[in-house]
Structures are given as structure tokens and as C-alpha cells.
mmCIF file of N, CA and C in Angstrom:
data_model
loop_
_atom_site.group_PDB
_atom_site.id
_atom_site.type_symbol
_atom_site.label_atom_id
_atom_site.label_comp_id
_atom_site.label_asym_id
_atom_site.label_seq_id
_atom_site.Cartn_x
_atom_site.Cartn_y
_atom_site.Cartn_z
ATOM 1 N N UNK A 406 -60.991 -32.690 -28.312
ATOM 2 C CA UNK A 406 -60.980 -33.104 -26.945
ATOM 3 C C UNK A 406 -60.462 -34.530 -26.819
ATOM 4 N N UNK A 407 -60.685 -35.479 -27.515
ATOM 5 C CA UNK A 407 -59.862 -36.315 -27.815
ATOM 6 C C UNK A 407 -58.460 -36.984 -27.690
ATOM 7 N N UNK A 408 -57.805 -35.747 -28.430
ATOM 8 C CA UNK A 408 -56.813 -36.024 -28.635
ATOM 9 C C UNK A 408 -56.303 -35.268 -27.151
ATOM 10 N N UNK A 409 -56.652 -34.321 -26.184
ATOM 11 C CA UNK A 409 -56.594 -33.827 -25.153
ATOM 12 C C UNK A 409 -56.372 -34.813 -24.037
ATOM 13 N N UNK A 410 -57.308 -35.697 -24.285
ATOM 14 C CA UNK A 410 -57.514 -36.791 -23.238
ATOM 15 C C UNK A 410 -56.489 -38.133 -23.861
ATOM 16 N N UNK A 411 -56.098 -38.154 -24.994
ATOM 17 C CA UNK A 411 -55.121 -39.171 -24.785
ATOM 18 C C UNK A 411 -53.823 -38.761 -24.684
ATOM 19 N N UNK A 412 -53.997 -37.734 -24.790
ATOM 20 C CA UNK A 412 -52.260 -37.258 -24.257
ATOM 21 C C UNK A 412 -52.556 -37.085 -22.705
ATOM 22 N N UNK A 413 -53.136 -36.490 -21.955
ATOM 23 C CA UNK A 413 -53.323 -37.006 -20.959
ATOM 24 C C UNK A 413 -53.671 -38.011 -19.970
ATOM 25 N N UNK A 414 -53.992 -39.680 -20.690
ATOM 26 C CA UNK A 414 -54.283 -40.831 -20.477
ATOM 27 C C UNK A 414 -52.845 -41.461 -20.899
ATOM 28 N N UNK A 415 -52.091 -41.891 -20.463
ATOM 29 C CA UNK A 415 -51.235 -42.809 -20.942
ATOM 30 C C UNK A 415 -50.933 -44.059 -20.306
ATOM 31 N N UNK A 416 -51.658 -45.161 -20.367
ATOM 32 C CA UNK A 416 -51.716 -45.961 -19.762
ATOM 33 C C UNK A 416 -50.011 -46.786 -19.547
ATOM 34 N N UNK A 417 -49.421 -46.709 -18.281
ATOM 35 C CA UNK A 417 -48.177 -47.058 -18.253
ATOM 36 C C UNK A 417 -47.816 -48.370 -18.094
ATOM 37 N N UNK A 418 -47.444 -48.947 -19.265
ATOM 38 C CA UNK A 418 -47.179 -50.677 -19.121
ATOM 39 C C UNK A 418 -45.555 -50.666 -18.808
ATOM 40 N N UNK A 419 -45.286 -51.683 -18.179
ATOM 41 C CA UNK A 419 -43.958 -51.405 -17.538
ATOM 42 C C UNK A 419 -43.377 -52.219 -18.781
ATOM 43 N N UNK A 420 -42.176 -51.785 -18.701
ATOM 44 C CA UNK A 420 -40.894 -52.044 -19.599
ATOM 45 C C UNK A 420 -40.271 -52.903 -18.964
ATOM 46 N N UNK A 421 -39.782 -54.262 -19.187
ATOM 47 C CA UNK A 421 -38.654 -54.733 -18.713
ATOM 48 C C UNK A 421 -37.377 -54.337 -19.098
ATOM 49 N N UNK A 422 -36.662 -53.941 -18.417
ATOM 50 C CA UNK A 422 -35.329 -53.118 -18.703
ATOM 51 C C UNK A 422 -33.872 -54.276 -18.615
ATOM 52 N N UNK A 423 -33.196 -53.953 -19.227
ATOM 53 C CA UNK A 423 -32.658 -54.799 -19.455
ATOM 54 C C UNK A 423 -31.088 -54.640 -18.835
ATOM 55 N N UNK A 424 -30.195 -55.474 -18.102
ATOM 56 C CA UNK A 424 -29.367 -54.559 -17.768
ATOM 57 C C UNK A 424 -28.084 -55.160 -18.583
ATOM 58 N N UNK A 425 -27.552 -53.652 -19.197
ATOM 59 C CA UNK A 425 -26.609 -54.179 -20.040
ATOM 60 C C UNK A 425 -25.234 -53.217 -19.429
ATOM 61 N N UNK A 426 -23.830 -53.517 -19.260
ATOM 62 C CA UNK A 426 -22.948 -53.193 -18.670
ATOM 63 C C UNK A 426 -22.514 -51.883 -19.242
ATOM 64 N N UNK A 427 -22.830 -50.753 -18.502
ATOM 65 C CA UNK A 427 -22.478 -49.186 -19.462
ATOM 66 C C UNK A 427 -21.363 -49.217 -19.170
ATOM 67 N N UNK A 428 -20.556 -48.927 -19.879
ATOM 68 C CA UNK A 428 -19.326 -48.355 -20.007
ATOM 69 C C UNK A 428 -18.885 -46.665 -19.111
ATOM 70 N N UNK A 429 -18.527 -46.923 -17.845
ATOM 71 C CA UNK A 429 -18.156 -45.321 -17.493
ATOM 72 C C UNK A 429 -17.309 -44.529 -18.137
ATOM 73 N N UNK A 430 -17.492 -43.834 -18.806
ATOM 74 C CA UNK A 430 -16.236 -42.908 -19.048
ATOM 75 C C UNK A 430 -16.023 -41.971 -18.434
ATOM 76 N N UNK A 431 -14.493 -41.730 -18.495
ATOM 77 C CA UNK A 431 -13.908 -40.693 -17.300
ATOM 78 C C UNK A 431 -14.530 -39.405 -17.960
ATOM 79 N N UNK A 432 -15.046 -38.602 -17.337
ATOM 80 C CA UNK A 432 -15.206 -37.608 -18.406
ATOM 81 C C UNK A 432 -14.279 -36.294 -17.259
ATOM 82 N N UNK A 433 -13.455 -35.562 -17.924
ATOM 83 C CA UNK A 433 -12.253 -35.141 -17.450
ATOM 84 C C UNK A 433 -12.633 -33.586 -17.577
ATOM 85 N N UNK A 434 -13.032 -32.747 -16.693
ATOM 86 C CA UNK A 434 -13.688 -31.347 -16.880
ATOM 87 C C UNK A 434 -12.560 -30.279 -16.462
ATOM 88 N N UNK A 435 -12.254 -29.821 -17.535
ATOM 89 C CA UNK A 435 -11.451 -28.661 -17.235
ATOM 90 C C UNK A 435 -11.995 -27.572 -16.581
ATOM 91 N N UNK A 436 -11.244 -27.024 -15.736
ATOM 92 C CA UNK A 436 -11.734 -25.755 -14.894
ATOM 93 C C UNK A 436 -10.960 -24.479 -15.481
ATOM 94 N N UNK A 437 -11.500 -23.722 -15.597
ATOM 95 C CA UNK A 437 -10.911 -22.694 -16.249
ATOM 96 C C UNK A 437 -10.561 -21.756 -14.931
ATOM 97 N N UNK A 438 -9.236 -20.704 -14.732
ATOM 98 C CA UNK A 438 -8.658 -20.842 -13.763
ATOM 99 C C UNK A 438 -8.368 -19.182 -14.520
ATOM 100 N N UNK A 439 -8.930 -18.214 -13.465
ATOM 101 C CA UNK A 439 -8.395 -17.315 -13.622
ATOM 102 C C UNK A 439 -6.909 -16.883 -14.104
ATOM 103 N N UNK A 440 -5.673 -17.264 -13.291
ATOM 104 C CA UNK A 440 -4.544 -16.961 -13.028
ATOM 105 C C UNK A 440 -4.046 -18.532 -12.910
ATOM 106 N N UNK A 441 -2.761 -18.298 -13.688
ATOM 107 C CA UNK A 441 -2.138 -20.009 -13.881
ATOM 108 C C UNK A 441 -1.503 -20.168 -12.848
ATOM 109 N N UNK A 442 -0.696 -21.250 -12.135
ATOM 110 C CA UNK A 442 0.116 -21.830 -11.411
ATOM 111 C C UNK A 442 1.136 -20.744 -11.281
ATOM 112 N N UNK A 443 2.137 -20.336 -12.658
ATOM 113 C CA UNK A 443 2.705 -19.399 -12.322
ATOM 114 C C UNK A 443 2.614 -17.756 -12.084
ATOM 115 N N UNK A 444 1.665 -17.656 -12.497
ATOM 116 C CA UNK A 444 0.873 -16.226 -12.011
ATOM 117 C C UNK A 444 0.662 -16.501 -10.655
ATOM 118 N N UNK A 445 -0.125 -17.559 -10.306
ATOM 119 C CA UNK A 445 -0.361 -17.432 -8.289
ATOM 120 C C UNK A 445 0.817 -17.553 -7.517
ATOM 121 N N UNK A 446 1.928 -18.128 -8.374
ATOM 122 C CA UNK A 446 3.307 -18.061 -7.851
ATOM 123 C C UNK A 446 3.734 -16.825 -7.643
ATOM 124 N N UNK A 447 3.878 -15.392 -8.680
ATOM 125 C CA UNK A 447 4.618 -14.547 -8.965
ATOM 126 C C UNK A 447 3.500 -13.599 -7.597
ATOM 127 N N UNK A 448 2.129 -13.961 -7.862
ATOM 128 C CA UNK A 448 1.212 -12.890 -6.384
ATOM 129 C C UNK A 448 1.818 -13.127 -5.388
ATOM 130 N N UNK A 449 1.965 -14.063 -5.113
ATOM 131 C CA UNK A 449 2.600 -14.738 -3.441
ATOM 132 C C UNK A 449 3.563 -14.279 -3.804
ATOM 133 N N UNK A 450 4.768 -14.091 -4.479
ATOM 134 C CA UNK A 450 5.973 -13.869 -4.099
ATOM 135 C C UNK A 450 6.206 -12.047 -4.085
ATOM 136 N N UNK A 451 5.448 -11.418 -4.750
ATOM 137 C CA UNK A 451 5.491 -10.136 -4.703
ATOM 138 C C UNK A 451 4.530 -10.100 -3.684
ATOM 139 N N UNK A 452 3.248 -10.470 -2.746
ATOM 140 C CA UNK A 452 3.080 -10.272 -1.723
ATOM 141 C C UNK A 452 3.746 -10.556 -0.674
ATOM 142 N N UNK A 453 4.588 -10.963 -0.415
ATOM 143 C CA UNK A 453 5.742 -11.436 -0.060
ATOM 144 C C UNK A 453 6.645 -10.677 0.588
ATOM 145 N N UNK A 454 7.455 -10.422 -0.523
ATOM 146 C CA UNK A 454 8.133 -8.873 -0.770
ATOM 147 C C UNK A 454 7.760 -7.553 -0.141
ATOM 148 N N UNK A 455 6.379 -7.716 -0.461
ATOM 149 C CA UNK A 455 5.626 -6.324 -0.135
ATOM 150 C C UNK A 455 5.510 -6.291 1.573
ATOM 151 N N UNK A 456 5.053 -7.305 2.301
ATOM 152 C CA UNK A 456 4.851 -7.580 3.705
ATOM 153 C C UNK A 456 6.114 -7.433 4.096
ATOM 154 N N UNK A 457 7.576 -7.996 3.036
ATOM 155 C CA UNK A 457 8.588 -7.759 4.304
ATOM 156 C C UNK A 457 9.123 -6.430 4.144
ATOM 157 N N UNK A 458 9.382 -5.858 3.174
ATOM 158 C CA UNK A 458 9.606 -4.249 2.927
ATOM 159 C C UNK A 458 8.607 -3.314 3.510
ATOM 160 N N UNK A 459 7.557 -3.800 3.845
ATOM 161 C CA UNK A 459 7.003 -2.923 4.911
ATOM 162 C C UNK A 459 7.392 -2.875 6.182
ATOM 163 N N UNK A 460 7.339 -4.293 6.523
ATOM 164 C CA UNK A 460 8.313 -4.347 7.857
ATOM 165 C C UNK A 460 9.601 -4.065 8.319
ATOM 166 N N UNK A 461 10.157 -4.251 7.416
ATOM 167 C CA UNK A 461 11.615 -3.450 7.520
ATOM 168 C C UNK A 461 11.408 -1.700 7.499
ATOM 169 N N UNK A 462 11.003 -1.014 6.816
ATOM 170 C CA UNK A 462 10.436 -0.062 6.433
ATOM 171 C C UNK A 462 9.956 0.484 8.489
ATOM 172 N N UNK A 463 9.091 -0.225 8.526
ATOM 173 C CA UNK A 463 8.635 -0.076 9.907
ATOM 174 C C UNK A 463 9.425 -0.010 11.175
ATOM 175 N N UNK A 464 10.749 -1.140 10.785
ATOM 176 C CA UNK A 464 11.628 -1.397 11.783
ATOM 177 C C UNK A 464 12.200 0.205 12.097
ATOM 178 N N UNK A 465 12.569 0.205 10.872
ATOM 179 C CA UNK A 465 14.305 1.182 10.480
ATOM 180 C C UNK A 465 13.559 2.346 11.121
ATOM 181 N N UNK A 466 11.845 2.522 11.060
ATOM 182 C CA UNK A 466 11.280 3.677 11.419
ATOM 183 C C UNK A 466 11.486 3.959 13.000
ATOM 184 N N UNK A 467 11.055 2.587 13.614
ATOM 185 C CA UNK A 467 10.918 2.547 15.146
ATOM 186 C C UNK A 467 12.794 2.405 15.462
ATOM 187 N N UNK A 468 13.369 2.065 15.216
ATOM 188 C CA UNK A 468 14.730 2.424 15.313
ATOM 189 C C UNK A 468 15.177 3.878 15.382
ATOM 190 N N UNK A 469 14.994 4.872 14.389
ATOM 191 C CA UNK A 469 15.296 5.945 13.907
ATOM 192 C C UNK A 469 14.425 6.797 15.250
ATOM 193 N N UNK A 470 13.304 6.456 15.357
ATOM 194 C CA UNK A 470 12.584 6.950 16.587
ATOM 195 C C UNK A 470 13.472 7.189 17.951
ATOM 196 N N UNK A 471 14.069 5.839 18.161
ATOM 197 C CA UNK A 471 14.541 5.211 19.477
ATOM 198 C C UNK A 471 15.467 6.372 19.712
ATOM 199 N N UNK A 472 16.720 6.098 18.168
ATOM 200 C CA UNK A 472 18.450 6.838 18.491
ATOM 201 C C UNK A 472 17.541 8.603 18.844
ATOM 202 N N UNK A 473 16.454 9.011 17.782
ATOM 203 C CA UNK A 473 16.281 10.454 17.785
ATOM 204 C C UNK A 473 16.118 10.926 19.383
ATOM 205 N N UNK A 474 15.105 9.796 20.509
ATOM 206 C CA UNK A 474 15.173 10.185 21.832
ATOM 207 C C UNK A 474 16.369 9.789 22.245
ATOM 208 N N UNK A 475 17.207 9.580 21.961
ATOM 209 C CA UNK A 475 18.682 9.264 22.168
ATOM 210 C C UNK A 475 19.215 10.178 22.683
ATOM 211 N N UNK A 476 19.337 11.122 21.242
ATOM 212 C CA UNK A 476 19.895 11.868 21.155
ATOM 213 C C UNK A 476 19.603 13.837 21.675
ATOM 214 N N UNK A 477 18.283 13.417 21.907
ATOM 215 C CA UNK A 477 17.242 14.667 22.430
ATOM 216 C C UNK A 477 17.861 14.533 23.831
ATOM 217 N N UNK A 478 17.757 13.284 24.691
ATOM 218 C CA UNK A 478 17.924 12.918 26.396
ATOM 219 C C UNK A 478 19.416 13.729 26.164
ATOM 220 N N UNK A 479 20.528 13.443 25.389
ATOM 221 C CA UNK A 479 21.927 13.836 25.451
ATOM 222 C C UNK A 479 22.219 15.137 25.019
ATOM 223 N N UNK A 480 20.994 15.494 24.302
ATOM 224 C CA UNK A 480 21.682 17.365 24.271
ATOM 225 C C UNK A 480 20.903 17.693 25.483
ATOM 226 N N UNK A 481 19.912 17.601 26.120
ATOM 227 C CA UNK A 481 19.650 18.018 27.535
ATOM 228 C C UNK A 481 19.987 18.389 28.387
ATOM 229 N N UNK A 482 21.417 16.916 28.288
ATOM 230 C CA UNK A 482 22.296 16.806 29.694
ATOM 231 C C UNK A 482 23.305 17.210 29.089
ATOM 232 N N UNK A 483 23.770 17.342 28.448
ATOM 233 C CA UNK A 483 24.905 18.815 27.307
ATOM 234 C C UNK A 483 24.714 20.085 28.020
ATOM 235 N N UNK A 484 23.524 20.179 27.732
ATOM 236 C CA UNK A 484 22.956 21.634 28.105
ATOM 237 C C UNK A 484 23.209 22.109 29.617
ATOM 238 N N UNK A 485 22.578 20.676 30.148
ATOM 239 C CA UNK A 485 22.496 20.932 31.700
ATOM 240 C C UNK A 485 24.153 21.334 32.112
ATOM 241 N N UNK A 486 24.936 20.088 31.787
ATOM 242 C CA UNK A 486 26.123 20.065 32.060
ATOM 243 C C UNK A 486 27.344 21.493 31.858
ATOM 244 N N UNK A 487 26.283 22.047 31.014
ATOM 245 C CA UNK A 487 27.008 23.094 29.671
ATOM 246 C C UNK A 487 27.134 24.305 31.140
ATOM 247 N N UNK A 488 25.238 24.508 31.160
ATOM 248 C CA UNK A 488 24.979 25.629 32.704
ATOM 249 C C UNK A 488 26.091 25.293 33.879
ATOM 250 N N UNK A 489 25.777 23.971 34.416
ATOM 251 C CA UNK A 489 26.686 23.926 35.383
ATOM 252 C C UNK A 489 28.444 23.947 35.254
ATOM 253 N N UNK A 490 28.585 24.039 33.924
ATOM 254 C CA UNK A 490 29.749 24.471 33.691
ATOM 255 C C UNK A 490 30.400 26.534 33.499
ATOM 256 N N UNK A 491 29.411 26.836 33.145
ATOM 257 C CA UNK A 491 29.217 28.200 33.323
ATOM 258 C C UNK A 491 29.326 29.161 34.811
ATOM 259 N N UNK A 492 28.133 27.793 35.682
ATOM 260 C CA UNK A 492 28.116 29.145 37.030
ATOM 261 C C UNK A 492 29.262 28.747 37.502
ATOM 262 N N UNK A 493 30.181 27.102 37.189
ATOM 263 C CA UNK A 493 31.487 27.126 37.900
ATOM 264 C C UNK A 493 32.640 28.014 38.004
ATOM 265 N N UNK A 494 32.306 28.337 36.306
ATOM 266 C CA UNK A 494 33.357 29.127 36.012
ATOM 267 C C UNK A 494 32.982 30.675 36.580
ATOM 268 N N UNK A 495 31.728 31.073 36.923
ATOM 269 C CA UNK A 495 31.318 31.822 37.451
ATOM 270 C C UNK A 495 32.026 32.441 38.773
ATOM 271 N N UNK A 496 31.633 30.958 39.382
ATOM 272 C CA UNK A 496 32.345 30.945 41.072
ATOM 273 C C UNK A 496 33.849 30.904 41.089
ATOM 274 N N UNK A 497 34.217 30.735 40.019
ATOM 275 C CA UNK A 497 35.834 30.599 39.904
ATOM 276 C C UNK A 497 36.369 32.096 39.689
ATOM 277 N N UNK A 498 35.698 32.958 39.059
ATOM 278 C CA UNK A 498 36.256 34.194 38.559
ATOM 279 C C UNK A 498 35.911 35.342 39.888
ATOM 280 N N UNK A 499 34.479 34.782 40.530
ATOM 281 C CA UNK A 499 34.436 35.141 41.877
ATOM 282 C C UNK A 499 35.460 35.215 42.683
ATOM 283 N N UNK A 500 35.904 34.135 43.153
ATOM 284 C CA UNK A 500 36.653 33.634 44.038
ATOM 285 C C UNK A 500 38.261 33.704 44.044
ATOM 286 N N UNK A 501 38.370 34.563 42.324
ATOM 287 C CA UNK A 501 39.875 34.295 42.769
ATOM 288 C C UNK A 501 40.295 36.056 42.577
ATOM 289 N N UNK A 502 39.315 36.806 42.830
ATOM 290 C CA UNK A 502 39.775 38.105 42.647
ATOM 291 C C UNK A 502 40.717 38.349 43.268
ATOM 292 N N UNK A 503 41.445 39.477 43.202
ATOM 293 C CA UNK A 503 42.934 39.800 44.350
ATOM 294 C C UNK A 503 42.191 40.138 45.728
ATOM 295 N N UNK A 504 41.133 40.733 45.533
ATOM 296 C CA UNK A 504 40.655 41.121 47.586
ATOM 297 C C UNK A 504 40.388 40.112 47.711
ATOM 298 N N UNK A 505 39.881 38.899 47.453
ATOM 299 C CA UNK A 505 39.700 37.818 48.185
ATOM 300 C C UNK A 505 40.781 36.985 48.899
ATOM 301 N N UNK A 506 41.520 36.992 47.545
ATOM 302 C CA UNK A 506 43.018 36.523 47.752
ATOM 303 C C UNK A 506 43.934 37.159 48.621
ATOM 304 N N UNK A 507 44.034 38.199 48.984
ATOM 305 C CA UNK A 507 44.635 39.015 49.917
ATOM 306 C C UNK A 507 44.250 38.670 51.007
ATOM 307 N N UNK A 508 42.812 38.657 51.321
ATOM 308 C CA UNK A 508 42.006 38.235 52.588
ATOM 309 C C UNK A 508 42.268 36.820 53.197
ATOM 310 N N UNK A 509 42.383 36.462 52.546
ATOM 311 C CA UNK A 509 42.642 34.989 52.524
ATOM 312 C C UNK A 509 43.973 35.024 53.250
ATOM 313 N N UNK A 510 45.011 35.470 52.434
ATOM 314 C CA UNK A 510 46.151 35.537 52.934
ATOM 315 C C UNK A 510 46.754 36.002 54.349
ATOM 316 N N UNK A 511 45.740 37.324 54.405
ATOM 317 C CA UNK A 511 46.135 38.055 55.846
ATOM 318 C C UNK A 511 45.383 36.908 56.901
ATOM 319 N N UNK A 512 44.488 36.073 56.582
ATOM 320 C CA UNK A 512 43.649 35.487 57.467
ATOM 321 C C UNK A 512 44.678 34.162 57.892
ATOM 322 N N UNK A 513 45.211 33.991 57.321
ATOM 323 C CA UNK A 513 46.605 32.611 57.054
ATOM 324 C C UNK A 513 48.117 33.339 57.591
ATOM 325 N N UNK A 514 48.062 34.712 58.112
ATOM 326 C CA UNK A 514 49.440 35.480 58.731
ATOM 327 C C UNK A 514 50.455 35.514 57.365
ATOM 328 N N UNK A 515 49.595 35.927 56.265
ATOM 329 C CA UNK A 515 50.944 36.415 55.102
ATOM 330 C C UNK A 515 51.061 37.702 54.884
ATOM 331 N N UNK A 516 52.207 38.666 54.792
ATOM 332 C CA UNK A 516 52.509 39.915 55.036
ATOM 333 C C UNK A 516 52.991 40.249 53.276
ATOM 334 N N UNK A 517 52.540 41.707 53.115
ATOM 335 C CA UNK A 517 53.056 41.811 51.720
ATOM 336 C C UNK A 517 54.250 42.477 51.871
ATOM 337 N N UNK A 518 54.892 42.058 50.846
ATOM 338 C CA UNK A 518 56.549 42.531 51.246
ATOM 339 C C UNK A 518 56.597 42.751 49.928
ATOM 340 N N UNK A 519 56.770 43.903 49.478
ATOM 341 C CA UNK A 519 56.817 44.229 48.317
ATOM 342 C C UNK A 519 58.284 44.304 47.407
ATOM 343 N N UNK A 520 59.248 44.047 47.865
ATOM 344 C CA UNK A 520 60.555 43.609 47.350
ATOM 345 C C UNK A 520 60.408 42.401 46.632
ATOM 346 N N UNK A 521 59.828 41.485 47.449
ATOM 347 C CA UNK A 521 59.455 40.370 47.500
ATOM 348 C C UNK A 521 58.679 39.868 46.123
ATOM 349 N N UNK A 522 57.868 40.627 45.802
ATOM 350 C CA UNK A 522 56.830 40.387 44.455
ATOM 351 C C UNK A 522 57.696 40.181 43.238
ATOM 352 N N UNK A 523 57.215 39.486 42.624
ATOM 353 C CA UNK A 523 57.301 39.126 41.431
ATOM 354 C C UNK A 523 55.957 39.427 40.393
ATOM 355 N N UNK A 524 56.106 39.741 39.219
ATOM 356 C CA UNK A 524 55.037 40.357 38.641
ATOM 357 C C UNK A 524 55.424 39.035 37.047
ATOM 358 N N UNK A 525 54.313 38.301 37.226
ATOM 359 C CA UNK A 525 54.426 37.282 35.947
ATOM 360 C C UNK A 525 53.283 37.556 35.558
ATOM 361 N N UNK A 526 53.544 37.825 33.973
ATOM 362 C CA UNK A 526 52.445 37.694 33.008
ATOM 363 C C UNK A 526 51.353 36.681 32.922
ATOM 364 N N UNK A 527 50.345 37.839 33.054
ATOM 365 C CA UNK A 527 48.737 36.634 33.024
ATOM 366 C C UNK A 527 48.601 35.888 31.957
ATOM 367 N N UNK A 528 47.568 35.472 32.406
ATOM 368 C CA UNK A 528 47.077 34.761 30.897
ATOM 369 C C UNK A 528 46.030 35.500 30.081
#
């Protein structure tokens, strides 16, 4: 018990300390660095790459989009144009039969004179 109590008694006499000029040294701590200077170079530059080839990628897409309704609006009006080219020709084959044409004629005072005719090859 003794020895209990003088390790736990330590009567603290002060020290005069003395001040003597320490020397700082630089002390210079290397960091250890996953990926070097040129490794974080080569990420960035292939992320880089990667962001703009997507975007281009993206462009050429929304482009390709644009001409395809382009080209959908213009066979439409193909089509449309195509019909209304059909019933013209429709009304044309109507309209130029010989009774019409005759009618026409008698309605205008033209007389058939059959001496008169000429017979030229159709088309």
C-alpha cells in the first residue's frame, strides 16, 4: 500500500525551464496520391472526349430526326399532289370524249362535212 500511495502522491516541484532556441525543421510530408499528375491528365482528357462524342452523337441524332420529318411532310404532298394529278387526268379523259366534243361544236354552229375530215393518227 505504500508503494500505491507514492505513486499516487507526487509532490510537484516546479522546474525552471529553460528556454533554449529549437531549431524548426521543415518536416516535408508526402501525400500519397492515388493517380499521378499525368494519369488525372489522361481522365480529364478522355472524359473529355467522351462528353463531346456524346454530343455530337446526340446532334447528328436530332438532325437525322429533323431531315426524316422532312422527308415524311414531302412524300405526303407527293402523294397528295400525285391524287390530284390522277382525278385531273381523270377530268381530262372525261372531257375530251368525241360526244362531248361534237356537242360542243354543234353548240359553237360547226357542221360536219365529211369531205372535209381528215383522219390523223392518235397517240
Amino acid at each position: 500500500m505504500g508503494l500505491e500511495q507514492r505513486k499516487l502522491y507526487t509532490p510537484h516541484t516546479p522546474e525552471v525551464e529553460q528556454h533554449t532556441p529549437k531549431k524548426q525543421q521543415h518536416v516535408v510530408r508526402r501525400v500519397k496520391r492515388r493517380f499521378s499528375k499525368g494519369e488525372n491528365i489522361l481522365f480529364a482528357l478522355s472524359a473529355a472526349f467522351t462528353i463531346f462524342l456524346s454530343s455530337m452523337l446526340l446532334q447528328t441524332h436530332s438532325d437525322l430526326n429533323a431531315v426524316n420529318k422532312e422527308v415524311q411532310l414531302l412524300n405526303s404532298e407527293i402523294d397528295e399532289t400525285t391524287k390530284q394529278n390522277t382525278e385531273l387526268s381523270i377530268q381530262v379523259s372525261d372531257k375530251s370524249t368525241y360526244e362531248r366534243i361534237w356537242k360542243k361544236a354543234q353548240e359553237n354552229g360547226l357542221n360536219l362535212n365529211k369531205n372535209n375530215v381528215k383522219v390523223v393518227p392518235g397517240r
